[in-house]
Short mmCIF file of C-alpha atoms in Angstrom, two decimals:
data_model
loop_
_atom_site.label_atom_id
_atom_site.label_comp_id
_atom_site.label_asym_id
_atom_site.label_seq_id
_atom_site.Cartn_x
_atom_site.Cartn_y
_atom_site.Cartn_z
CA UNK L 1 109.11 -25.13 158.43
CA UNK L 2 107.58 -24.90 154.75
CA UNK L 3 108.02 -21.22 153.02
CA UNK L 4 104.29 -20.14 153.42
CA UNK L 5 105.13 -20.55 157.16
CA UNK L 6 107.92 -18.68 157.76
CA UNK L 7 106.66 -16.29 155.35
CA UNK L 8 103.25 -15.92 157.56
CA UNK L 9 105.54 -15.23 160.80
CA UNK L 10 107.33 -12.75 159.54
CA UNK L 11 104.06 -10.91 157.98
CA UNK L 12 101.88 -11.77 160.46
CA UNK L 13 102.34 -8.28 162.62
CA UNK L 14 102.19 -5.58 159.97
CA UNK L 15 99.29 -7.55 158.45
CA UNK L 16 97.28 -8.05 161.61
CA UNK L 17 97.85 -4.57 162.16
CA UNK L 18 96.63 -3.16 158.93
CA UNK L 19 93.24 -5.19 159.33
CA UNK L 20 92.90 -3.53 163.14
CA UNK L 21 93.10 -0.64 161.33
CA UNK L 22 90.20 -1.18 158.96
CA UNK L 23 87.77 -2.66 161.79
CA UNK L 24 85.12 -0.04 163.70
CA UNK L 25 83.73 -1.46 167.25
CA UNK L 26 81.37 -3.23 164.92
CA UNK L 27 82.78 -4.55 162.55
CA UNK L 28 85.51 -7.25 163.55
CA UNK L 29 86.93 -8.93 161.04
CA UNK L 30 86.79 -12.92 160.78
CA UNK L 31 89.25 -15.59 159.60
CA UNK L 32 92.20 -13.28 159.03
CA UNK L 33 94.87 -16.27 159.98
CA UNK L 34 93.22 -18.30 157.26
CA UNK L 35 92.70 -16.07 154.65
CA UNK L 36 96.92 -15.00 154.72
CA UNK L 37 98.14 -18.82 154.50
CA UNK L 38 95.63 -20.24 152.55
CA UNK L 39 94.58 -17.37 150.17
CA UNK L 40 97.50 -14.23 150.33
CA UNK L 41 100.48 -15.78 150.88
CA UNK L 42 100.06 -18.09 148.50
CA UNK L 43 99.15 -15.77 145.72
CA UNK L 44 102.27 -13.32 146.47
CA UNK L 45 104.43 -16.35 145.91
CA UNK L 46 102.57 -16.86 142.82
CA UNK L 47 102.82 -12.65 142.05
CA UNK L 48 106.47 -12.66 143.09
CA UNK L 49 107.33 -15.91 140.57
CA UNK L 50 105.61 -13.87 137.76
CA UNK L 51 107.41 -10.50 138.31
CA UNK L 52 110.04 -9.59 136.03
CA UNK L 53 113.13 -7.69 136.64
CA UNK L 54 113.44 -5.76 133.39
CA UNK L 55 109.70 -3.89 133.98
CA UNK L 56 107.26 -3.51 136.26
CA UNK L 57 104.60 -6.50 136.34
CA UNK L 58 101.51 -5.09 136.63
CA UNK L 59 98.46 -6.81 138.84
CA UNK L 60 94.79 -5.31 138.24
CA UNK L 61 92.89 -6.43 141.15
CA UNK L 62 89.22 -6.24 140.53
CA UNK L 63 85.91 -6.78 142.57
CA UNK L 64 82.55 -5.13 142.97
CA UNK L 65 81.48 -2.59 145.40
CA UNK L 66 82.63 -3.30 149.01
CA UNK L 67 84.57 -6.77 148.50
CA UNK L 68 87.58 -5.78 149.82
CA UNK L 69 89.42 -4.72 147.15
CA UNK L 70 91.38 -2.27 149.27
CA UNK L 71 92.03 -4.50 152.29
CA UNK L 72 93.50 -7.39 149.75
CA UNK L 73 95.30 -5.07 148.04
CA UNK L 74 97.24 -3.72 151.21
CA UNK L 75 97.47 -7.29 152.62
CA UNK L 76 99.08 -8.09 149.05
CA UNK L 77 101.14 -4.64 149.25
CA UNK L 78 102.58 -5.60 152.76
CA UNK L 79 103.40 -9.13 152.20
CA UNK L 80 105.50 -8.80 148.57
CA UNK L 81 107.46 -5.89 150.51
CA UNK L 82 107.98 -7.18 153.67
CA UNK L 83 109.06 -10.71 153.07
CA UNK L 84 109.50 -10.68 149.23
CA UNK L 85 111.61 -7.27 149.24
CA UNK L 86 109.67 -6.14 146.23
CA UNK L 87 109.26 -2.54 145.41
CA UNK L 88 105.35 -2.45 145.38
CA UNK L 89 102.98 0.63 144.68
CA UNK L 90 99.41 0.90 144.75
CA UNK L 91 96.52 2.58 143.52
CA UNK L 92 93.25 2.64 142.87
CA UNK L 93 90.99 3.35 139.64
CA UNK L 94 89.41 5.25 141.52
CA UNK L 95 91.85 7.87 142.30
CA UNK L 96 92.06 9.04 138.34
CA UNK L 97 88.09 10.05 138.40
CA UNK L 98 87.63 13.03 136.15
CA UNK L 99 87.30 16.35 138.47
CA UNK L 100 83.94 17.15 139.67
CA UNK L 101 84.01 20.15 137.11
CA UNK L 102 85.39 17.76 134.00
CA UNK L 103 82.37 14.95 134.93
CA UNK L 104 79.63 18.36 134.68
CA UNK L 105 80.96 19.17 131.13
CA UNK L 106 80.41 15.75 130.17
CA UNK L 107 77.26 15.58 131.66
CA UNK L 108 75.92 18.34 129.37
CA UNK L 109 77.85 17.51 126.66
CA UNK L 110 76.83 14.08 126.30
CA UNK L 111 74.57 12.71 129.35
CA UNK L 112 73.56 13.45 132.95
CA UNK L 113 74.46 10.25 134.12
CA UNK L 114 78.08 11.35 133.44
CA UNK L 115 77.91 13.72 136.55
CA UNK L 116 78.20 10.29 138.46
CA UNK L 117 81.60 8.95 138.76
CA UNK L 118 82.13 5.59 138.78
CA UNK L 119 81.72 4.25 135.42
CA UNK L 120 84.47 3.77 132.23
CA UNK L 121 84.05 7.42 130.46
CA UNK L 122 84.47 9.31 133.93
CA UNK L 123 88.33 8.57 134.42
CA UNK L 124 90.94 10.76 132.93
CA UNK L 125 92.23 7.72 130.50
CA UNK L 126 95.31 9.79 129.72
CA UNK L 127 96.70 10.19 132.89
CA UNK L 128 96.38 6.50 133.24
CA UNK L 129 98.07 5.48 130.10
CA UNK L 130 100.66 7.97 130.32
CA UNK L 131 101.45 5.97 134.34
CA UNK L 132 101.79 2.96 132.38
CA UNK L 133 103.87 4.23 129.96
CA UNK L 134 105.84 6.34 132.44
CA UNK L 135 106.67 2.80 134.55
CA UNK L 136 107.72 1.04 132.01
CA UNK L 137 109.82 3.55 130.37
CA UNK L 138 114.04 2.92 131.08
CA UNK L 139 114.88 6.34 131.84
CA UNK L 140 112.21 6.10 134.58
CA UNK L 141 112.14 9.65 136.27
CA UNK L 142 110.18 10.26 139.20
CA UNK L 143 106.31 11.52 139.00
CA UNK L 144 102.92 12.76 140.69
CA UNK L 145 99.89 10.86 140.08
CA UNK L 146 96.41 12.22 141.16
CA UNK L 147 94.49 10.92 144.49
CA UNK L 148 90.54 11.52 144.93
CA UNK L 149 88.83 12.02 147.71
CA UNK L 150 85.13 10.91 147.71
CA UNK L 151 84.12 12.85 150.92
CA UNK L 152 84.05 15.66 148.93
CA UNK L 153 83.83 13.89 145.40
CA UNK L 154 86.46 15.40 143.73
CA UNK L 155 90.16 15.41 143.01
CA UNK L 156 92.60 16.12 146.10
CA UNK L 157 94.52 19.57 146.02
CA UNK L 158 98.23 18.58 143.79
CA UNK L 159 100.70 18.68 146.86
CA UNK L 160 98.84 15.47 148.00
CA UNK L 161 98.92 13.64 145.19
CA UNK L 162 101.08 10.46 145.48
CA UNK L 163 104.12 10.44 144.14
CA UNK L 164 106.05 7.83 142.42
CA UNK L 165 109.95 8.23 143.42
CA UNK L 166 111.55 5.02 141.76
CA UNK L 167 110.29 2.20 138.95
CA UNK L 168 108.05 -0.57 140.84
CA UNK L 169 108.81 -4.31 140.78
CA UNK L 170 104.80 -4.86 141.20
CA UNK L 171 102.33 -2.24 140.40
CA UNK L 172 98.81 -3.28 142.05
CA UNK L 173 96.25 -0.98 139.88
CA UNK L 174 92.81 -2.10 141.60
CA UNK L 175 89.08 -0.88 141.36
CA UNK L 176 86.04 -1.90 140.43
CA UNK L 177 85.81 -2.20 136.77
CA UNK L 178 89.63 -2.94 135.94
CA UNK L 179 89.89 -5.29 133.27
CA UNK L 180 86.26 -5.09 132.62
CA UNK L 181 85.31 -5.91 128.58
CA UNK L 182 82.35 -4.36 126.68
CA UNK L 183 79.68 -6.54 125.55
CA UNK L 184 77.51 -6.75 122.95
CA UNK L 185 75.45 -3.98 121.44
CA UNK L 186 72.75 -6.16 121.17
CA UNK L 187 72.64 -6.70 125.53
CA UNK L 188 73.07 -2.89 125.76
CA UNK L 189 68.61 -2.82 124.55
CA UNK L 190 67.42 -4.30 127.40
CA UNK L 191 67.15 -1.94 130.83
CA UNK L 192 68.67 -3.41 133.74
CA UNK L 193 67.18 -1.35 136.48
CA UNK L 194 65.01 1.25 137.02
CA UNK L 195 67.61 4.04 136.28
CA UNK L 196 68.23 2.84 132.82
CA UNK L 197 65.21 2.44 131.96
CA UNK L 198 63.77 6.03 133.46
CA UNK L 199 67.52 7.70 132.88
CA UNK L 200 68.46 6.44 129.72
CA UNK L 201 65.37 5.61 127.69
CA UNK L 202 67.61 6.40 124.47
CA UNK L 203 70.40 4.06 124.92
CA UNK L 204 72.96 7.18 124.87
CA UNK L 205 74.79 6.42 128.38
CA UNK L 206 74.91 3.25 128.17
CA UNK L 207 76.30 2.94 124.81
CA UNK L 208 78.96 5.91 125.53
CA UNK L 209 80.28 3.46 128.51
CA UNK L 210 80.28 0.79 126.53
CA UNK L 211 82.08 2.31 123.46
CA UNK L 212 84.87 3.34 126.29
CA UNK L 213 85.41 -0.10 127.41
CA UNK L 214 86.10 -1.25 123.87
CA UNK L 215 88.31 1.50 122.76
CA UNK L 216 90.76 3.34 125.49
CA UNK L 217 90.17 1.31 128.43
CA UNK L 218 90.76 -2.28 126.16
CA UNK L 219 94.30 -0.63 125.60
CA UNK L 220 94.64 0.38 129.15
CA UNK L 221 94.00 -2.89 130.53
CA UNK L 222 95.52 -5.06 127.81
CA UNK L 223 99.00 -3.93 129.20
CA UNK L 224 98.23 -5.81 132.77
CA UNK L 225 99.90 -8.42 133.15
CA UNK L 226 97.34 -10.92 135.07
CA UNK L 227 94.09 -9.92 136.42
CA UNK L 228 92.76 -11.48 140.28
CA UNK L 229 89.27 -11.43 140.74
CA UNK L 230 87.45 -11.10 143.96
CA UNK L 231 84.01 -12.35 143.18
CA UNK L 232 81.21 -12.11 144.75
CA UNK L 233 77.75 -14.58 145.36
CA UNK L 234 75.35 -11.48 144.08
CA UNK L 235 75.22 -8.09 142.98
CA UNK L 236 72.56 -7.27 146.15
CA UNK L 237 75.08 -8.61 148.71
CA UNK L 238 77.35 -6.21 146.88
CA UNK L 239 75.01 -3.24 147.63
CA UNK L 240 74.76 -4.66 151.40
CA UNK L 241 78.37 -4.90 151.51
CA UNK L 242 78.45 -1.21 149.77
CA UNK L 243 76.48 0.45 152.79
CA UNK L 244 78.55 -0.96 155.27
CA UNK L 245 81.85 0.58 153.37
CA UNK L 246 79.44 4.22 152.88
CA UNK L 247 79.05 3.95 156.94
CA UNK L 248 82.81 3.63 157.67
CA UNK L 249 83.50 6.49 155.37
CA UNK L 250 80.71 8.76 156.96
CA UNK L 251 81.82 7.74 160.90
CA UNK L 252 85.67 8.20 159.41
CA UNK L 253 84.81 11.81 158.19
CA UNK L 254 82.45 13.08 160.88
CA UNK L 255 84.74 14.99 162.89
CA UNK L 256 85.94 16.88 159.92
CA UNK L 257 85.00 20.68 158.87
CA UNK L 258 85.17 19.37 155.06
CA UNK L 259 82.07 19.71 153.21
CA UNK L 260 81.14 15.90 153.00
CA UNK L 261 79.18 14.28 150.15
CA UNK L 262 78.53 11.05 152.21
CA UNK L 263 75.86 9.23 150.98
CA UNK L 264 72.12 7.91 152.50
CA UNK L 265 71.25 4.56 151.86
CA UNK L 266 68.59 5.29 149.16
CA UNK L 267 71.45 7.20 147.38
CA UNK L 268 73.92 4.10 147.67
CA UNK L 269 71.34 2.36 146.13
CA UNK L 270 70.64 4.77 143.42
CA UNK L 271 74.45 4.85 143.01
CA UNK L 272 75.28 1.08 142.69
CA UNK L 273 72.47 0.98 139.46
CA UNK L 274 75.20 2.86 137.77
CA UNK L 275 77.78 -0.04 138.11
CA UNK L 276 75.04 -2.69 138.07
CA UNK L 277 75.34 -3.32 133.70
CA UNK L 278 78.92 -3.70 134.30
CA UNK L 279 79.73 -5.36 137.52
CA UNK L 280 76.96 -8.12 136.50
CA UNK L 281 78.79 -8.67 132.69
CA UNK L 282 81.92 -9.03 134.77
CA UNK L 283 80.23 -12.31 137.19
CA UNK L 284 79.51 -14.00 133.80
CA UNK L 285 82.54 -13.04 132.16
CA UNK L 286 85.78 -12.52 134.45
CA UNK L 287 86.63 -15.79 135.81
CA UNK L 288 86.82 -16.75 131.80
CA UNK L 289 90.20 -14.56 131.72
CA UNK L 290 91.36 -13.65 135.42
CA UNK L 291 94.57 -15.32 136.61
CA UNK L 292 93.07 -15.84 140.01
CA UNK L 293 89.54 -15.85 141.25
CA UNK L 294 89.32 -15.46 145.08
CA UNK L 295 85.43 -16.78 145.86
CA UNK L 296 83.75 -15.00 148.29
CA UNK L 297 81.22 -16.14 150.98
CA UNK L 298 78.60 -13.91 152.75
CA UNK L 299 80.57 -12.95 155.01
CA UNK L 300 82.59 -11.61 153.42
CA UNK L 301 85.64 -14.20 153.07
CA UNK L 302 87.30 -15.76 150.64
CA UNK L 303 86.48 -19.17 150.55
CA UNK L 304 88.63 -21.01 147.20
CA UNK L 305 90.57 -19.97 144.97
CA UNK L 306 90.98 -20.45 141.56
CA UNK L 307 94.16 -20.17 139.44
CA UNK L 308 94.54 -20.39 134.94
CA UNK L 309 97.58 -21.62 133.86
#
């Protein structure tokens, strides 16, 4: 019995699980066998080879809307702890979104679009450096770190924010636009979509954005340590992919007395033309510097995978 074998048995249970947990009635998910022993186990051997003793190694997983970057992630989470017996913790980007109040100063202060989280500029950048700095440090003391809830689209209350009792072996940071790079000034002219060019006729949001990914969030996400890649075919099976995630959120929050800020489909649509600029530069530019690019099919699968020396 090779590694990857034994290492699939004993994962097998929590992992199946975890996915059961994720389907609705509808949506069943396909080739989950496969994509453990030829695509996740593999990679956690290749994670767990990388990770240092001395600090935490830190894994950005990135992918557009609705690839899966939250299903990997766990799968990834449950795997390196389970049969690797690596301290792992995991968040999202998306958990250090400005507060709904923070993102409506901005939006005055600078441009409407701000209002709309989601892009580099609407995180709180400190908190996020000071969680890398905090898990590295040697006198590593214990620590809250903020958790969002989009239902509601806005930060949670502080006594359910997570809470980060002892230093990580692995910390998986993951989202959308981690380890994204700014591009050229010169790109930023030409509109996109029909937001920019209605929304932003003057350049201003865009080039705020951009001016974020080359100053604070370059020194945020020089300090990961590899970067995997989920990448998608096209940036309209993203938005398909995108409603389907929207309509899980809305069925998981109906019973609920919070006031929900679930979104129609015309508004996912608006929405996604907000990441569009970015999550396009990063198909033409990411698999140049990931680690590991996980190809996606239609359907939603990984179908190769690519690994850099």
């Amino acid at each position: 019995m090779n590694t990857a074998s034994e290492c699939f048995d004993k994962v097998k249970i929590d992992c199946f699980k975890f996915i059961k947990s994720q389907e609705t009635s509808k949506e069943k998910f396909k080739g989950k066998e496969k994509m453990l022993k030829s695509f996740l186990i593999p990679a956690c051997f290749w994670i767990s080879s990388k990770s240092k003793s001395k600090h935490p190694f830190f894994l950005g997983l990135v992918g557009g809307q609705g690839t899966g970057k939250t299903t990997t992630s766990s799968i990834l989470e449950i795997i390196l702890k389970k049969y690797f017996k690596l301290n792992v913790f995991k968040i999202s980007i998306d958990d250090f979104y400005k507060t709904r109040k923070e993102r409506l100063n901005l939006s005055k202060k600078i441009h409407p679009l701000l209002m709309t989280r989601g892009v580099p500029g609407t995180h709180d950048i400190n908190i996020m450096l000071d969680f890398f700095k905090k898990s590295k440090s040697r006198n590593f003391k214990p620590f809250k770190l903020p958790k969002f809830n989009k239902a509601i689209d806005d930060r949670c209350k502080k006594n359910q924010w997570y809470t980060l009792k002892k230093r990580p072996d692995v910390i998986i940071f993951e989202g959308w636009c981690v380890g994204a790079k700014a591009e050229k000034n010169s790109t930023l002219k030409k509109s996109i979509n029909s937001m920019e060019k209605s929304k932003d006729t003057k350049l201003i949001w865009r080039k705020y954005v951009n001016n974020e990914l080359k100053s604070k969030y370059k020194k945020l996400y020089d300090q990961l340590d590899c970067l995997i890649y989920l990448k998608a075919q096209s940036f309209s099976l993203l938005q398909k992919w995108r409603l389907i995630q929207e309509k899980k959120l809305w069925l998981k929050n109906k019973s609920k007395k919070t006031k929900n800020k679930i979104m129609t489909k015309e508004d996912v649509l608006s929405f996604m033309q907000t990441y569009q600029r970015v999550t396009q530069n990063m198909f033409k530019f990411a698999p140049k510097y990931a680690s590991i690019i996980f190809n996606l099919n239609s359907d939603h699968q990984i179908k190769s995978a690519i690994y850099k020396k």
